[in-house]
CSV table of C-alpha atoms and ligand atoms in Angstrom, one decimal:
chain,number,residue,atom,x,y,z
A,78,MET,CA,109.7,94.3,94.0
A,79,THR,CA,109.9,95.0,97.3
A,80,ALA,CA,107.6,97.1,99.6
A,81,THR,CA,110.9,99.8,99.0
A,82,ASP,CA,112.8,98.3,96.0
A,83,ASP,CA,112.4,98.1,92.1
A,84,PHE,CA,115.1,96.7,90.1
A,85,THR,CA,115.6,94.5,86.7
A,86,GLY,CA,118.1,92.0,87.4
A,87,ASP,CA,118.7,88.2,88.6
A,88,ILE,CA,118.2,86.4,92.1
A,89,LEU,CA,120.3,83.9,93.3
A,90,ILE,CA,118.9,80.8,95.6
A,91,GLU,CA,121.0,78.4,97.4
A,92,ASN,CA,119.0,75.8,99.3
A,93,GLU,CA,116.2,77.7,100.6
A,94,GLN,CA,117.3,81.4,101.3
A,95,VAL,CA,118.4,84.4,98.9
A,96,LEU,CA,122.1,84.2,98.2
A,97,ALA,CA,122.5,87.3,96.2
A,98,LEU,CA,120.5,89.9,93.7
A,99,ALA,CA,122.1,91.4,90.9
A,100,ARG,CA,122.0,92.9,87.8
A,101,HIS,CA,123.4,89.8,86.0
A,102,ILE,CA,124.4,86.7,87.6
A,103,PRO,CA,126.5,84.6,84.8
A,104,ALA,CA,124.9,80.9,84.4
A,105,THR,CA,127.8,78.9,85.8
A,106,GLU,CA,128.0,75.2,85.9
A,107,ASP,CA,126.8,74.9,90.0
A,108,ILE,CA,123.4,76.6,89.2
A,109,GLN,CA,120.9,73.6,88.6
A,110,LYS,CA,118.2,75.5,87.3
A,111,VAL,CA,117.2,78.7,85.7
A,112,ILE,CA,113.8,80.0,85.8
A,113,ASP,CA,113.2,82.8,83.4
A,114,GLY,CA,111.5,85.7,84.4
A,115,THR,CA,111.2,87.8,81.4
A,116,GLY,CA,108.0,90.3,81.3
A,117,LYS,CA,107.0,89.0,85.0
A,118,ILE,CA,107.1,91.1,88.4
A,119,ALA,CA,108.7,89.1,91.0
A,120,ILE,CA,107.4,89.5,94.4
A,121,PRO,CA,108.0,88.6,98.1
A,122,GLY,CA,105.5,85.4,98.9
A,123,GLY,CA,102.5,86.9,100.1
A,124,VAL,CA,101.7,86.8,104.0
A,125,ASP,CA,97.9,86.4,105.2
A,126,PRO,CA,97.9,87.3,108.6
A,127,HIS,CA,94.2,86.2,109.4
A,128,VAL,CA,93.2,83.0,108.3
A,129,HIS,CA,90.8,80.3,109.7
A,130,LEU,CA,91.9,76.7,108.7
A,131,ASP,CA,90.0,73.7,109.9
A,132,MET,CA,88.3,75.8,112.6
A,133,PRO,CA,85.4,74.3,115.0
A,134,PHE,CA,83.0,77.0,114.8
A,135,MET,CA,79.4,77.7,114.9
A,136,GLY,CA,78.4,74.0,114.9
A,137,THR,CA,80.7,72.8,112.2
A,138,PHE,CA,84.3,73.2,111.0
A,139,SER,CA,85.9,75.5,108.3
A,140,SER,CA,86.1,73.4,105.1
A,141,ASP,CA,89.6,74.2,104.2
A,142,ASN,CA,92.0,71.9,106.1
A,143,TYR,CA,96.0,73.1,106.5
A,144,GLU,CA,96.4,70.8,103.2
A,145,THR,CA,93.8,72.1,101.2
A,146,GLY,CA,93.7,75.5,102.6
A,147,THR,CA,97.5,76.1,102.5
A,148,ARG,CA,97.9,74.7,99.0
A,149,ALA,CA,94.8,77.4,97.7
A,150,ALA,CA,97.3,79.9,99.1
A,151,LEU,CA,100.2,79.0,97.6
A,152,PHE,CA,98.2,78.9,94.1
A,153,GLY,CA,97.5,82.6,95.0
A,154,GLY,CA,101.1,83.6,95.9
A,155,THR,CA,100.7,83.6,99.2
A,156,THR,CA,103.3,81.4,100.9
A,157,THR,CA,102.7,81.7,104.5
A,158,VAL,CA,99.3,82.1,106.5
A,159,ILE,CA,98.7,82.8,110.6
A,160,ASP,CA,95.8,80.8,111.6
A,161,PHE,CA,94.2,81.8,115.0
A,162,ILE,CA,94.5,79.2,117.8
A,163,LEU,CA,90.9,79.2,119.6
A,164,GLN,CA,91.4,78.7,123.3
A,165,LYS,CA,87.9,76.5,124.6
A,166,GLN,CA,86.3,78.6,127.8
A,167,GLY,CA,87.6,76.7,131.0
A,168,ASN,CA,90.5,75.1,129.1
A,169,SER,CA,94.2,76.1,129.1
A,170,LEU,CA,95.8,77.7,126.2
A,171,TYR,CA,98.8,74.9,125.9
A,172,SER,CA,95.7,72.4,125.6
A,173,ALA,CA,94.5,74.7,122.6
A,174,LEU,CA,97.9,75.1,120.9
A,175,GLU,CA,98.3,70.9,120.9
A,176,GLU,CA,95.1,70.6,119.0
A,177,TRP,CA,95.8,73.1,116.5
A,178,SER,CA,99.4,71.8,115.8
A,179,GLY,CA,98.1,68.3,116.0
A,180,ARG,CA,95.6,69.3,112.6
A,181,ALA,CA,98.8,71.5,111.4
A,182,ASN,CA,102.0,69.1,112.1
A,183,GLY,CA,102.7,67.1,108.5
A,184,ASN,CA,99.6,68.8,106.5
A,185,ALA,CA,100.6,72.2,105.9
A,186,VAL,CA,102.1,72.8,102.1
A,187,GLY,CA,102.8,76.5,102.9
A,188,ASP,CA,104.3,77.9,106.1
A,189,TYR,CA,102.3,78.6,108.5
A,190,SER,CA,102.1,80.3,112.0
A,191,PHE,CA,99.3,80.9,114.6
A,192,HIS,CA,98.1,83.6,116.2
A,193,MET,CA,96.5,82.6,119.9
A,194,ALA,CA,92.8,83.7,120.7
A,195,VAL,CA,92.1,83.9,124.6
A,196,THR,CA,88.6,83.4,125.4
A,197,ASP,CA,89.3,82.7,129.1
A,198,PHE,CA,91.4,85.0,130.6
A,199,ASN,CA,92.1,84.3,134.5
A,200,GLU,CA,95.2,83.4,136.6
A,201,GLN,CA,95.8,79.9,134.9
A,202,THR,CA,95.9,81.5,131.5
A,203,ARG,CA,97.8,84.6,132.6
A,204,GLN,CA,100.6,82.1,133.4
A,205,GLU,CA,100.6,81.0,130.1
A,206,ILE,CA,101.3,83.8,128.3
A,207,ARG,CA,104.9,84.5,129.1
A,208,PRO,CA,106.0,80.9,127.7
A,209,LEU,CA,103.8,81.2,124.4
A,210,VAL,CA,106.0,84.0,123.9
A,211,GLU,CA,109.0,83.2,124.7
A,212,LYS,CA,109.2,79.3,123.9
A,213,GLU,CA,106.6,78.9,121.3
A,214,GLY,CA,107.1,81.8,119.4
A,215,ILE,CA,103.7,82.9,119.4
A,216,THR,CA,103.8,86.6,119.9
A,217,SER,CA,100.3,87.8,119.2
A,218,PHE,CA,97.1,87.4,121.3
A,219,LYS,CA,93.7,88.0,119.9
A,220,MET,CA,90.4,89.5,121.7
A,221,PHE,CA,86.7,88.8,120.5
A,222,MET,CA,84.6,91.6,121.9
A,223,ALA,CA,81.8,89.4,120.2
A,224,TYR,CA,80.4,86.0,120.1
A,225,ARG,CA,79.1,86.0,123.5
A,226,GLY,CA,79.2,82.6,125.4
A,227,ALA,CA,81.7,81.4,123.1
A,228,LEU,CA,84.9,83.5,122.2
A,229,MET,CA,84.1,86.8,123.9
A,230,ILE,CA,85.8,88.3,126.6
A,231,ASP,CA,84.6,91.2,129.0
A,232,ASP,CA,86.4,94.8,129.3
A,233,ARG,CA,87.9,93.2,133.2
A,234,GLN,CA,89.6,90.1,130.9
A,235,MET,CA,90.6,92.8,128.1
A,236,ASN,CA,92.4,95.0,130.7
A,237,GLY,CA,93.9,91.8,132.1
A,238,LEU,CA,95.1,90.5,129.1
A,239,MET,CA,96.6,93.5,128.0
A,240,GLN,CA,99.2,93.9,130.7
A,241,GLU,CA,100.2,90.9,130.8
A,242,VAL,CA,100.8,91.1,126.9
A,243,ARG,CA,102.7,94.5,127.3
A,244,ASP,CA,104.8,92.6,130.1
A,245,CYS,CA,105.6,90.0,128.0
A,246,GLY,CA,106.5,92.0,124.9
A,247,GLY,CA,103.5,90.8,122.5
A,248,MET,CA,100.9,92.3,121.4
A,249,VAL,CA,97.1,92.0,121.0
A,250,THR,CA,94.9,92.0,118.3
A,251,ALA,CA,91.0,92.6,118.4
A,252,HIS,CA,87.6,91.5,116.4
A,253,ALA,CA,86.2,94.7,117.5
A,254,THR,CA,82.9,95.0,117.8
A,255,ASN,CA,80.2,95.5,120.3
A,256,GLY,CA,79.1,92.1,120.5
A,257,ASP,CA,75.9,92.5,123.2
A,258,MET,CA,74.5,95.2,120.8
A,259,ILE,CA,74.5,92.8,118.2
A,260,ASP,CA,73.0,89.7,120.0
A,261,TYR,CA,70.4,92.7,120.7
A,262,LEU,CA,69.5,93.4,117.4
A,263,VAL,CA,70.2,89.5,116.3
A,264,ALA,CA,66.9,89.0,118.7
A,265,LYS,CA,65.3,91.9,117.8
A,266,HIS,CA,65.2,90.5,114.1
A,267,ARG,CA,64.6,87.3,115.2
A,268,ALA,CA,61.4,88.0,117.4
A,269,GLU,CA,60.2,90.0,114.0
A,270,GLY,CA,60.5,87.3,111.8
A,271,LYS,CA,63.2,89.2,110.1
A,272,LEU,CA,65.3,86.1,109.1
A,273,SER,CA,67.3,86.6,105.8
A,274,PRO,CA,71.1,87.1,105.1
A,275,LEU,CA,70.3,90.8,104.9
A,276,TYR,CA,69.7,91.2,108.8
A,277,HIS,CA,72.6,89.8,109.0
A,278,TYR,CA,74.4,93.1,107.9
A,279,LEU,CA,71.4,95.1,109.5
A,280,SER,CA,72.5,93.4,113.3
A,281,GLN,CA,75.7,94.7,112.7
A,282,PRO,CA,75.5,98.3,112.1
A,283,GLU,CA,78.5,100.4,111.8
A,284,ILE,CA,78.7,102.0,114.9
A,285,THR,CA,79.1,98.1,116.8
A,286,GLU,CA,82.4,98.6,115.2
A,287,ALA,CA,83.3,102.3,115.9
A,288,GLU,CA,82.3,101.9,119.2
A,289,ALA,CA,84.6,98.6,120.1
A,290,SER,CA,87.5,99.8,117.8
A,291,ALA,CA,87.7,103.0,120.0
A,292,ARG,CA,87.2,101.2,123.3
A,293,PHE,CA,90.1,99.2,122.1
A,294,ALA,CA,92.1,101.7,121.1
A,295,ASP,CA,91.7,103.0,124.6
A,296,PHE,CA,92.2,100.1,126.5
A,297,GLY,CA,95.6,99.6,125.0
A,298,TRP,CA,96.5,103.3,125.4
A,299,TYR,CA,95.8,103.2,129.1
A,300,ASN,CA,97.6,99.8,129.1
A,301,GLN,CA,100.6,100.7,126.9
A,302,CYS,CA,99.9,97.9,125.1
A,303,PRO,CA,100.7,97.7,121.4
A,304,VAL,CA,96.9,96.9,119.7
A,305,TYR,CA,96.5,95.9,116.4
A,306,ILE,CA,92.6,95.5,115.2
A,307,VAL,CA,91.6,92.8,112.8
A,308,HIS,CA,89.1,93.1,109.8
A,309,LEU,CA,88.2,96.9,109.9
A,310,THR,CA,85.7,97.3,107.6
A,311,CYS,CA,84.4,100.8,108.1
A,312,GLU,CA,85.0,104.6,108.2
A,313,GLY,CA,83.1,105.0,111.4
A,314,ALA,CA,85.9,102.8,113.1
A,315,LEU,CA,88.9,103.9,110.9
A,316,ASN,CA,87.9,107.6,112.3
A,317,ALA,CA,88.0,106.1,116.1
A,318,VAL,CA,91.9,105.0,114.6
A,319,ARG,CA,92.6,108.6,113.6
A,320,ARG,CA,91.5,109.9,116.5
A,321,ALA,CA,93.7,107.9,118.5
A,322,THR,CA,96.4,108.9,116.6
A,323,MET,CA,95.9,112.7,117.6
A,324,ARG,CA,97.2,111.5,121.1
A,325,ASN,CA,100.3,110.0,119.5
A,326,GLN,CA,98.7,106.4,119.5
A,327,ARG,CA,99.8,103.5,117.0
A,328,VAL,CA,96.8,101.5,116.6
A,329,MET,CA,98.0,99.0,113.7
A,330,VAL,CA,94.9,98.1,111.5
A,331,GLU,CA,94.2,95.1,109.3
A,332,THR,CA,91.8,95.5,106.5
A,333,CYS,CA,90.7,92.4,104.1
A,334,ILE,CA,90.2,92.0,100.4
A,335,GLN,CA,86.4,91.8,100.6
A,336,TYR,CA,86.1,95.2,102.4
A,337,LEU,CA,88.2,96.9,99.8
A,338,LEU,CA,85.8,95.3,97.0
A,339,LEU,CA,82.5,93.6,97.6
A,340,ASP,CA,79.5,96.1,99.2
A,341,ALA,CA,76.5,95.1,101.1
A,342,SER,CA,74.1,95.2,98.5
A,343,LEU,CA,75.3,91.6,98.1
A,344,TYR,CA,72.9,91.1,100.9
A,345,GLU,CA,69.8,91.6,99.0
A,346,ARG,CA,70.4,88.8,96.3
A,347,PRO,CA,67.1,86.6,96.3
A,348,ASP,CA,67.3,83.0,97.2
A,349,PHE,CA,69.5,82.6,100.0
A,350,GLU,CA,72.3,83.9,97.9
A,351,GLY,CA,73.4,86.6,100.2
A,352,ALA,CA,74.8,84.0,103.0
A,353,LYS,CA,78.0,83.6,100.7
A,354,TRP,CA,79.1,86.8,102.0
A,355,VAL,CA,77.6,86.1,105.7
A,356,MET,CA,80.6,87.4,107.8
A,357,SER,CA,81.3,89.2,110.1
A,358,PRO,CA,81.6,91.9,110.6
A,359,PRO,CA,79.4,92.2,107.4
A,360,LEU,CA,80.5,93.8,104.1
A,361,ARG,CA,79.7,97.5,104.4
A,362,GLN,CA,78.9,100.5,101.4
A,363,LYS,CA,80.9,102.0,98.8
A,364,LYS,CA,82.0,105.1,101.1
A,365,ASP,CA,83.4,102.6,103.4
A,366,GLN,CA,85.7,101.1,99.9
A,367,GLU,CA,87.0,104.7,99.7
A,368,THR,CA,87.4,105.2,102.9
A,369,LEU,CA,90.0,102.0,103.1
A,370,TRP,CA,91.8,102.7,100.1
A,371,ALA,CA,92.1,106.1,101.3
A,372,GLY,CA,93.5,104.1,104.2
A,373,LEU,CA,95.9,102.4,102.5
A,374,GLN,CA,97.4,105.6,100.8
A,375,GLN,CA,97.7,107.7,104.4
A,376,GLY,CA,99.1,104.5,105.8
A,377,LEU,CA,96.4,104.7,108.6
A,378,VAL,CA,95.8,100.8,107.3
A,379,GLN,CA,99.1,98.8,106.9
A,380,VAL,CA,97.5,95.2,106.5
A,381,VAL,CA,95.3,93.7,103.8
A,382,GLY,CA,94.0,89.9,104.7
A,383,THR,CA,91.7,87.5,104.0
A,384,ASP,CA,89.7,86.4,107.1
A,385,HIS,CA,89.3,83.0,105.2
A,386,CYS,CA,86.7,81.1,106.6
A,387,PRO,CA,85.5,78.8,104.3
A,388,PHE,CA,82.5,76.8,104.4
A,389,THR,CA,80.6,74.8,101.6
A,390,TRP,CA,77.4,75.8,100.5
A,391,GLU,CA,75.6,72.8,102.2
A,392,GLN,CA,76.8,73.9,105.6
A,393,LYS,CA,76.0,77.6,104.8
A,394,ARG,CA,72.3,76.2,104.2
A,395,MET,CA,72.7,75.5,108.0
A,396,GLY,CA,71.0,79.0,108.4
A,397,GLU,CA,68.5,79.2,105.5
A,398,ASN,CA,65.7,79.7,107.4
A,399,ASP,CA,67.7,81.9,110.2
A,400,PHE,CA,70.3,84.3,109.4
A,401,SER,CA,72.1,84.1,112.7
A,402,LYS,CA,72.9,80.4,112.0
A,403,ILE,CA,74.6,81.0,109.1
A,404,PRO,CA,78.4,79.7,109.6
A,405,ASN,CA,80.5,83.4,109.1
A,406,GLY,CA,83.1,83.7,107.1
A,407,HIS,CA,83.9,82.8,103.2
A,408,PRO,CA,86.5,81.7,100.8
A,409,ALA,CA,89.4,84.3,100.1
A,410,ILE,CA,93.0,82.6,100.8
A,411,GLU,CA,93.7,81.7,97.3
A,412,HIS,CA,92.3,85.7,95.9
A,413,ARG,CA,94.0,88.2,98.1
A,414,MET,CA,97.1,88.9,95.6
A,415,GLU,CA,95.4,88.4,92.4
A,416,LEU,CA,92.5,91.1,93.5
A,417,LEU,CA,94.7,93.7,95.3
A,418,TYR,CA,97.2,93.6,91.7
A,419,SER,CA,94.3,93.7,89.2
A,420,GLU,CA,91.8,96.2,91.5
A,421,GLY,CA,94.5,98.1,92.9
A,422,VAL,CA,97.7,98.1,91.1
A,423,HIS,CA,96.3,97.6,87.8
A,424,LYS,CA,93.8,99.9,88.2
A,425,GLY,CA,96.2,102.8,89.6
A,426,ARG,CA,94.9,102.6,92.9
A,427,ILE,CA,97.8,101.7,95.1
A,428,SER,CA,101.7,101.6,93.5
A,429,MET,CA,103.2,98.2,93.5
A,430,ASN,CA,105.4,98.9,96.4
A,431,LYS,CA,102.4,100.0,98.0
A,432,MET,CA,100.9,96.2,97.4
A,433,VAL,CA,103.9,94.4,98.7
A,434,GLU,CA,103.8,96.2,102.1
A,435,VAL,CA,100.5,95.7,102.8
A,436,ALA,CA,100.0,92.1,101.8
A,437,CYS,CA,103.6,90.8,102.3
A,438,ALA,CA,105.9,93.7,104.3
A,439,ASN,CA,103.7,95.0,107.0
A,440,PRO,CA,102.5,91.9,108.1
A,441,ALA,CA,105.5,89.8,108.2
A,442,LYS,CA,107.4,92.8,110.3
A,443,MET,CA,103.9,93.5,112.6
A,444,PHE,CA,104.2,89.8,113.5
A,445,GLY,CA,107.6,89.2,114.0
A,446,MET,CA,108.7,87.1,110.8
A,447,PHE,CA,110.6,90.2,108.8
A,448,PRO,CA,113.1,90.1,107.0
A,449,ARG,CA,113.1,86.2,106.8
A,450,LYS,CA,109.7,86.5,105.3
A,451,GLY,CA,108.3,89.8,103.2
A,452,THR,CA,110.9,90.8,101.3
A,453,ILE,CA,113.4,89.5,98.7
A,454,ALA,CA,117.0,90.1,100.0
A,455,VAL,CA,120.1,88.5,100.8
A,456,GLY,CA,119.5,85.9,103.8
A,457,SER,CA,115.9,85.9,103.3
A,458,ASP,CA,114.0,83.3,102.6
A,459,ALA,CA,113.6,82.4,99.2
A,460,ASP,CA,109.7,83.1,98.8
A,461,ILE,CA,108.9,84.3,95.5
A,462,VAL,CA,105.6,85.1,93.9
A,463,LEU,CA,106.0,85.7,89.7
A,464,ILE,CA,103.2,87.6,88.7
A,465,ASP,CA,102.5,87.7,84.9
A,466,PRO,CA,100.9,91.0,84.4
A,467,GLU,CA,99.5,90.3,80.6
A,468,VAL,CA,96.9,87.3,81.9
A,469,ARG,CA,93.4,87.8,82.4
A,470,HIS,CA,91.5,85.5,83.7
A,471,THR,CA,88.3,84.9,85.5
A,472,LEU,CA,87.7,84.0,89.0
A,473,SER,CA,85.5,80.9,89.5
A,474,ALA,CA,84.7,77.6,92.0
A,475,ARG,CA,85.3,75.7,89.0
A,476,THR,CA,89.0,76.4,89.1
A,477,HIS,CA,89.9,77.7,92.6
A,478,HIS,CA,91.6,75.3,95.0
A,479,MET,CA,89.6,75.9,98.1
A,480,HIS,CA,87.5,73.7,99.4
A,481,THR,CA,84.4,75.3,98.5
A,482,ASP,CA,82.0,74.9,96.4
A,483,TYR,CA,80.7,78.5,95.5
A,484,SER,CA,83.2,81.4,94.9
A,485,ALA,CA,82.6,84.8,96.6
A,486,TYR,CA,83.9,86.6,93.3
A,487,GLU,CA,82.3,83.8,90.6
A,488,GLY,CA,82.8,85.3,87.3
A,489,ARG,CA,84.8,88.3,88.2
A,490,GLU,CA,87.4,89.3,85.2
A,491,VAL,CA,91.3,89.5,87.0
A,492,GLN,CA,94.1,90.9,85.3
A,493,GLY,CA,97.5,89.5,86.2
A,494,LYS,CA,98.1,86.1,87.1
A,495,VAL,CA,100.3,84.3,89.5
A,496,SER,CA,102.3,81.8,87.2
A,497,THR,CA,105.1,80.6,89.3
A,498,VAL,CA,105.5,80.6,93.6
A,499,LEU,CA,108.9,79.5,95.2
A,500,LEU,CA,108.7,78.5,98.8
A,501,ARG,CA,111.9,78.3,101.1
A,502,GLY,CA,113.7,77.9,97.5
A,503,GLN,CA,111.5,75.1,96.2
A,504,VAL,CA,108.9,75.7,92.7
A,505,ALA,CA,105.7,75.0,94.9
A,506,ILE,CA,103.7,75.9,92.0
A,507,ASP,CA,103.9,76.4,88.2
A,508,ASN,CA,101.8,77.0,85.4
A,509,GLY,CA,98.6,76.2,87.5
A,510,ALA,CA,100.3,73.0,89.0
A,511,CYS,CA,101.4,72.3,92.4
A,512,PHE,CA,104.9,70.4,93.0
A,513,VAL,CA,105.2,70.4,96.8
A,514,GLU,CA,103.5,68.1,99.1
A,515,LYS,CA,101.5,68.4,102.5
A,516,GLY,CA,104.1,68.1,105.2
A,517,TYR,CA,106.5,70.7,103.3
A,518,GLY,CA,104.7,73.8,105.2
A,519,GLN,CA,106.7,74.8,108.1
A,520,PHE,CA,106.1,76.1,111.2
A,521,ILE,CA,107.6,79.7,112.0
A,522,ARG,CA,108.3,80.6,115.3
A,523,ARG,CA,108.0,84.6,115.3
A,524,SER,CA,110.0,87.0,117.3
A,525,LYS,CA,108.8,89.9,119.8
A,526,VAL,CA,108.7,93.0,118.0
B,1450,URP,O1,83.0,85.9,110.0
B,1450,URP,C1,84.1,85.7,109.8
B,1450,URP,N1,84.6,86.5,110.2
B,1450,URP,N2,84.5,84.3,110.4
B,1450,URP,C2,85.9,84.0,111.2
B,1450,URP,C3,85.7,84.5,112.9
B,1450,URP,C4,85.9,85.9,112.8
B,1450,URP,O2,85.2,86.7,113.5
B,1450,URP,O3,87.1,86.3,112.5
B,1451,ZN,ZN1,86.5,88.3,113.6
B,1452,ZN,ZN1,88.7,85.8,111.5
């Protein structure tokens, strides 16, 4: 199955690519290996466009590095991830690229690419945009509208960055929440002694995301720059996008699997347990989940990622006495495809083609990797996932491969399991074991779209 096709037949792979697709390919002597996929569904390798591996953040590092993170992704049927390079304010974009390449090169098990998060836009960084797009194949530039003092850029810088990225043929993406309003609410709650994880949620009300999403879309419209909102969570923000479409603007939208399935009642769990789901934006309400599933159907939400940014329980406990010190993020890279299959396809909310569209094809297309990634077609990389729709299993920290000692989905039963994964023609995962080593993962240079 691809985003558009559905057929029963054989796939012939030569070296790293798909050589032929046919109803029947005879097993001649030249064929070295045959994988019997009877009863399974073959889909393209997943493309997760939003992950944070080995990322310095809130006084610590996300707990999956390139090796553990991309391996866990493979176990879950995601063969390519796009990680965020974070520029250090005051430093150049190229120095950040060097730092991230140093962490990834030779360590990744699965394929990867980079977005560049510009946290300090000035004349020097402006001049680095074109070579990043044209020489390095880094075509997407992220702006944080929150985390003042660390990652946030202001409206003046946002407009400057949009104009430069537009002129260079790239795309701008945003963490679209109103950072100053959030900072005000965080300070207010802390001053009132309201320090539990619930107040992380209550410090980021829907309006903070709706306002910033509208502002980001407006600036994109004014600057005629392609814009993409990462991890959109709620009705108010999606309605801001809907309004932008009424002036014929295209605003691309990614949500993440957790916002489709989990809700803010988790923050009320006793004994600090809500910290497991402290992420930004926070989980929302059930009505927002309905909005997002409908948005997928309507085509207004085009991508489902993870925003995988895991921390161990010990790291989460940095905020035991103050929610604002809990490292933001949670583990998800391994579960996106199976959860989308189980909760989306199996439960009849989306078709299998739609699943491939939002988890494989669209992220590959929007970020300049299609048709090398995101589909099964002659000439594409042979990144192929076999899902066994009959297997029912339970998600748990005891069995997952992410480098965290808790699961955001502990005990959740899932219908359908990734049984075999090929990455560029190699069997990477089969029957619960990994057969590729660290260093097998390649950096994927992306094209302008
Ligand atoms: O909570 C989150 N999302 N952590 C990672 C950084 C970000 O904002 O994407
Ligand atoms: Zn973010
Ligand atoms: Zn993120």
